Structures are given as C-alpha cells and as structure tokens.
mmCIF file of C-alpha atoms in Angstrom:
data_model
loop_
_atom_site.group_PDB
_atom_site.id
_atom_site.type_symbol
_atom_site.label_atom_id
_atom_site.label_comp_id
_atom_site.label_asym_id
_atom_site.label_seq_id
_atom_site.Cartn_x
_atom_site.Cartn_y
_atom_site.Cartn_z
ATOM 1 C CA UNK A 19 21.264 8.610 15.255
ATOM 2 C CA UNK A 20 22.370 5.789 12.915
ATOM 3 C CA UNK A 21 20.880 5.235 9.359
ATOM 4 C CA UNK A 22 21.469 1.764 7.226
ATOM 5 C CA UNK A 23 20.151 1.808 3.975
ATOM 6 C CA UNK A 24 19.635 -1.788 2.265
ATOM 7 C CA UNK A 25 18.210 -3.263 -0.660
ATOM 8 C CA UNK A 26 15.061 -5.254 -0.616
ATOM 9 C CA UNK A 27 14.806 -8.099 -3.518
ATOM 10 C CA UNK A 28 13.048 -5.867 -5.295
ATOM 11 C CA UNK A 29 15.816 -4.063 -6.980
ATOM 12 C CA UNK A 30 14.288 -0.374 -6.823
ATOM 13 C CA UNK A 31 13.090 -0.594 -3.056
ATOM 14 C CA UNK A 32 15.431 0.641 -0.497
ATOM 15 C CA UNK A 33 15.033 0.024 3.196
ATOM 16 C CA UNK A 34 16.262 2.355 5.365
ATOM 17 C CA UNK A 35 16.407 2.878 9.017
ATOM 18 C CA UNK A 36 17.471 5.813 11.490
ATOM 19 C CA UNK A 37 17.993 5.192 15.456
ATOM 20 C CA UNK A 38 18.298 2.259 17.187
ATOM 21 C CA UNK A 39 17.071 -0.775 14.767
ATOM 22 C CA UNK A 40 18.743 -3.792 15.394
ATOM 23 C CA UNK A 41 19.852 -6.468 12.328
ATOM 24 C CA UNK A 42 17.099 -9.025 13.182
ATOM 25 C CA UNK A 43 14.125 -6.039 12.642
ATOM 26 C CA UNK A 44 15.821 -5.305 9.513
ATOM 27 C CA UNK A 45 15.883 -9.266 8.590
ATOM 28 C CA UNK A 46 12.626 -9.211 9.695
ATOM 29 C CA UNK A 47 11.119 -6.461 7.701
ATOM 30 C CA UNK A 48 13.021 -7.439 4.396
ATOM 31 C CA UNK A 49 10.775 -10.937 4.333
ATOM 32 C CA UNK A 50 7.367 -9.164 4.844
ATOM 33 C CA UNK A 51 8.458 -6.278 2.309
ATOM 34 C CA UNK A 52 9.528 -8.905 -0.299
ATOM 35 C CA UNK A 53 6.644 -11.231 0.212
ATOM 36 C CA UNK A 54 4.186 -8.181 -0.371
ATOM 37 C CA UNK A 55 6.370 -6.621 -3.368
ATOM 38 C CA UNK A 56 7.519 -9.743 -4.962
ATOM 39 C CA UNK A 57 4.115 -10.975 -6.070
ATOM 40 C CA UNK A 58 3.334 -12.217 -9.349
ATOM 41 C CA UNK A 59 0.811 -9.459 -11.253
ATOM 42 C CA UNK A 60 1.982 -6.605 -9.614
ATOM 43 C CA UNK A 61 3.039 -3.770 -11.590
ATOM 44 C CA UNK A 62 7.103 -2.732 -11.507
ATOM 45 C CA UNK A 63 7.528 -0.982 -8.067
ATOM 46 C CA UNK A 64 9.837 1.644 -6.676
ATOM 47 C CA UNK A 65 10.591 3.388 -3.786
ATOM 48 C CA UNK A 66 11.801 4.255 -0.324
ATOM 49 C CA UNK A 67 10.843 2.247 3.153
ATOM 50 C CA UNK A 68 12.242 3.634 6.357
ATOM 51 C CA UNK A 69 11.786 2.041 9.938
ATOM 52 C CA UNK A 70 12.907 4.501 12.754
ATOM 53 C CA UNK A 71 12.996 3.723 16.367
ATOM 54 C CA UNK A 72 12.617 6.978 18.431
ATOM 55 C CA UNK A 73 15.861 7.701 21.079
ATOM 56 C CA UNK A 74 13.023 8.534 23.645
ATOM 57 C CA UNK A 75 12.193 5.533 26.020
ATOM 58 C CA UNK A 76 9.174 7.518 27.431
ATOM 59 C CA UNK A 77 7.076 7.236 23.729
ATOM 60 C CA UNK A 78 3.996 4.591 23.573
ATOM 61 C CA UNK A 79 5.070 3.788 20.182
ATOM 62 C CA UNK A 80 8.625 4.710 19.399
ATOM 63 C CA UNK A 81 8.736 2.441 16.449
ATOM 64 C CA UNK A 82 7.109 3.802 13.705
ATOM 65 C CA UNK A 83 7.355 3.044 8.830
ATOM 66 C CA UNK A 84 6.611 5.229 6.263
ATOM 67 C CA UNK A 85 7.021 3.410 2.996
ATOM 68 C CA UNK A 86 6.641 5.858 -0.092
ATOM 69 C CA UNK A 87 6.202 3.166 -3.210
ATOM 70 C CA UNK A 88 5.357 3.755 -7.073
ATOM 71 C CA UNK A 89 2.899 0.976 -7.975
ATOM 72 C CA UNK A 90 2.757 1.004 -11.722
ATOM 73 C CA UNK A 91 1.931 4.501 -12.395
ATOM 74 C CA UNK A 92 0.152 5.298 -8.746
ATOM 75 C CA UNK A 93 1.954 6.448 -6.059
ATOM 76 C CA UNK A 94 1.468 4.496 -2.433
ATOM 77 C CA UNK A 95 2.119 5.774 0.897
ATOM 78 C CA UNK A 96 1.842 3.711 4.005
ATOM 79 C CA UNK A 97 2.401 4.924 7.495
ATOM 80 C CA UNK A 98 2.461 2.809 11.029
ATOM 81 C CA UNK A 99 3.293 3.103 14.507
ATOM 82 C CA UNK A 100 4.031 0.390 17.207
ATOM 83 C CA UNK A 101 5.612 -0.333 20.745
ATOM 84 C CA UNK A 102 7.807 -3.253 19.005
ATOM 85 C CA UNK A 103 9.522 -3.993 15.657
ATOM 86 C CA UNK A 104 7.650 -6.930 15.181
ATOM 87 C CA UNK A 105 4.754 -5.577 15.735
ATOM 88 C CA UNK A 106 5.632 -2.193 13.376
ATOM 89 C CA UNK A 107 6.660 -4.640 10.705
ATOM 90 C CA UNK A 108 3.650 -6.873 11.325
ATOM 91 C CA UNK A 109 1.410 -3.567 10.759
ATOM 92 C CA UNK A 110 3.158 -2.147 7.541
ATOM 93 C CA UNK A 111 3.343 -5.837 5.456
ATOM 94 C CA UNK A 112 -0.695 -5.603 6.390
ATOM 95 C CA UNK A 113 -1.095 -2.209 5.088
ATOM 96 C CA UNK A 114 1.106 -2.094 2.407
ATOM 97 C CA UNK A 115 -0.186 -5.402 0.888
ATOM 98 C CA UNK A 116 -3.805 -3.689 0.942
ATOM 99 C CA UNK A 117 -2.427 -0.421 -0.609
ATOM 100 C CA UNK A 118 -1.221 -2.416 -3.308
ATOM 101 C CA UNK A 119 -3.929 -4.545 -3.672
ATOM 102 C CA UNK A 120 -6.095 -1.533 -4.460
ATOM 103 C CA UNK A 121 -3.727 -0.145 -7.137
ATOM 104 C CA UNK A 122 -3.560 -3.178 -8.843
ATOM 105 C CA UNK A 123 -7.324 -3.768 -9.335
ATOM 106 C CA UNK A 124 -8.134 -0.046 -9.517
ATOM 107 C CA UNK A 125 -7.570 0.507 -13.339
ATOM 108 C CA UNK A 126 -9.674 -3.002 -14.096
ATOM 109 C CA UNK A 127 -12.865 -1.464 -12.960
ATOM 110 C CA UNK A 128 -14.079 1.437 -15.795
ATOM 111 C CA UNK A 129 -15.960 3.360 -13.424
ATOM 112 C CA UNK A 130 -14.745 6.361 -14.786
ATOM 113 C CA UNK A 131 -16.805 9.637 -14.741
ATOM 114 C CA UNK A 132 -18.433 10.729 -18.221
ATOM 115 C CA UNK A 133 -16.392 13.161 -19.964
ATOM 116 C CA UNK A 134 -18.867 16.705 -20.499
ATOM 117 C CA UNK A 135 -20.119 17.534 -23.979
ATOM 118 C CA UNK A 136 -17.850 20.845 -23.983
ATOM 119 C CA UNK A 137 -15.054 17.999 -23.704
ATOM 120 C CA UNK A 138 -16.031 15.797 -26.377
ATOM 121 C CA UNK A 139 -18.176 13.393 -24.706
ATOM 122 C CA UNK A 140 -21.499 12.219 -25.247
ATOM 123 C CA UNK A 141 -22.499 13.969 -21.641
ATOM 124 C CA UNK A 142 -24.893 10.776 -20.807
ATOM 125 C CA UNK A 143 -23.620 7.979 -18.154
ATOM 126 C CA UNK A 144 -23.417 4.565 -19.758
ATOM 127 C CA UNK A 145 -26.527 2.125 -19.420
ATOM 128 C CA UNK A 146 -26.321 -0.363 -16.631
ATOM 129 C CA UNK A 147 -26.346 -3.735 -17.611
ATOM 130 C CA UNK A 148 -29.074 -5.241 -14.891
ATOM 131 C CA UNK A 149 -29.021 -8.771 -14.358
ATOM 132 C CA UNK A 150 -32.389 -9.198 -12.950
ATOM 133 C CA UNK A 151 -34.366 -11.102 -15.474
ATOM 134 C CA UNK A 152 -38.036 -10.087 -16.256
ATOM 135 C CA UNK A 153 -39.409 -12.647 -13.779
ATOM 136 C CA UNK A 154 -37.714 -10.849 -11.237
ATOM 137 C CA UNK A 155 -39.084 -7.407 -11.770
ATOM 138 C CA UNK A 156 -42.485 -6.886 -9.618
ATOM 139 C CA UNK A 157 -45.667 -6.233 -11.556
ATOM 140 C CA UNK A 158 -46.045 -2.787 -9.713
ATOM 141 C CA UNK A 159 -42.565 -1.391 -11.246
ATOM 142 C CA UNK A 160 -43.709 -1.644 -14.698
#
C-alpha cells in the first residue's frame, strides 16, 4: 500500500492517500478541496483529507474520502464512497461544501435553548416577533 501526503492551498489541510491513487485524482481532488476551503467568509480551517483506493478489484466502490476538518471552532467530518475517482472526488467537494456551509451559518441563527432558572436564566422562551399584521389575523382568533 502506498501513502502520499500533500498540501492543499489551504496551509493546514493535508491530503493524503493510501493504495493505488494515481497523480491526476490527486490533481483532481486538490481543485475541488481548494475551491470549497478557499472561500471568502469561511472561518480558518484545519485538518486531514484522505482518498484510498481499495487493492480489491471485486469491491462496487473501492474508492472511498474521509475528510476530518476544524471549521472555526466545529469539527466536520465527511465520508464518501464511489466506483471512480472522479466520481469520489465529485461526491466529497458536494458534501464537504454543504458541511461547511452549515457551520458557517450555524452560530448566526440564536436559536439557542433558554438557560433554566437554577442556571441563572429567566426560565421563559423569548417572544416571537410575528410578522402578520392585525389585518391578517382572522376575527375568530381573537
């Protein structure tokens, strides 16, 4: 089993690979990984992705990715399978750029849970601003 490890543009992301990948995958998989990673607004990243191509020529999908990424402060873990490398690298630039997508717009929400009155809080859920105006409420609800 071989292994190459290689740096991505992004200088704390290594790309790895064990078995049989060939320098064009590896090419391949550096342009999706940078176009997902190297996006303006995302938080610093860091991390390990590995592409391994399975010595077995019986397997449906002997390529498979596991990319284990720090996003900010979240961690990110994307997985894939496929019968090609394009394909496998295709799959994880999909995947990993909706994995980070989610980290970077899950601390811009506030839908955090009320903190108890034993811890401080006020134990009572924040009103909900409603935009329906009072000519949209029905007679029968008030």
């Amino acid at each position: 089993m071989t292994s190459k490890d290689t740096q991505t543009t992004a200088p704390t992301v290594l790309l790895r690979s064990d078995g049989e990948v060939d320098e064009e995958i590896l090419a391949y998989a550096h342009t999706k990984i940078d176009a997902v990673l190297g996006r303006s607004g995302l938080p610093a990243v860091s991390g390990e992705v590995r592409i391994t191509r399975a010595a077995a020529h019986h397997a449906d999908r002997p390529w498979s990715a596991t990319a284990a990424l720090h996003v900010g402060r979240r961690e990110v873990v994307v997985l894939a399978e496929a019968a090609t490398g394009h394909e496998l690298v295709d799959q994880l630039q999909d995947r990993m750029r909706r994995q980070t997508d989610k980290t970077q717009h899950a601390g811009r929400d506030n839908h955090r849970a009320v903190a108890p009155p034993w811890r401080g809080g006020s134990g009572t859920p924040r009103p909900v601003v409603d935009s329906a105006g009072p000519s949209d409420v029905h007679p029968s609800a008030l």
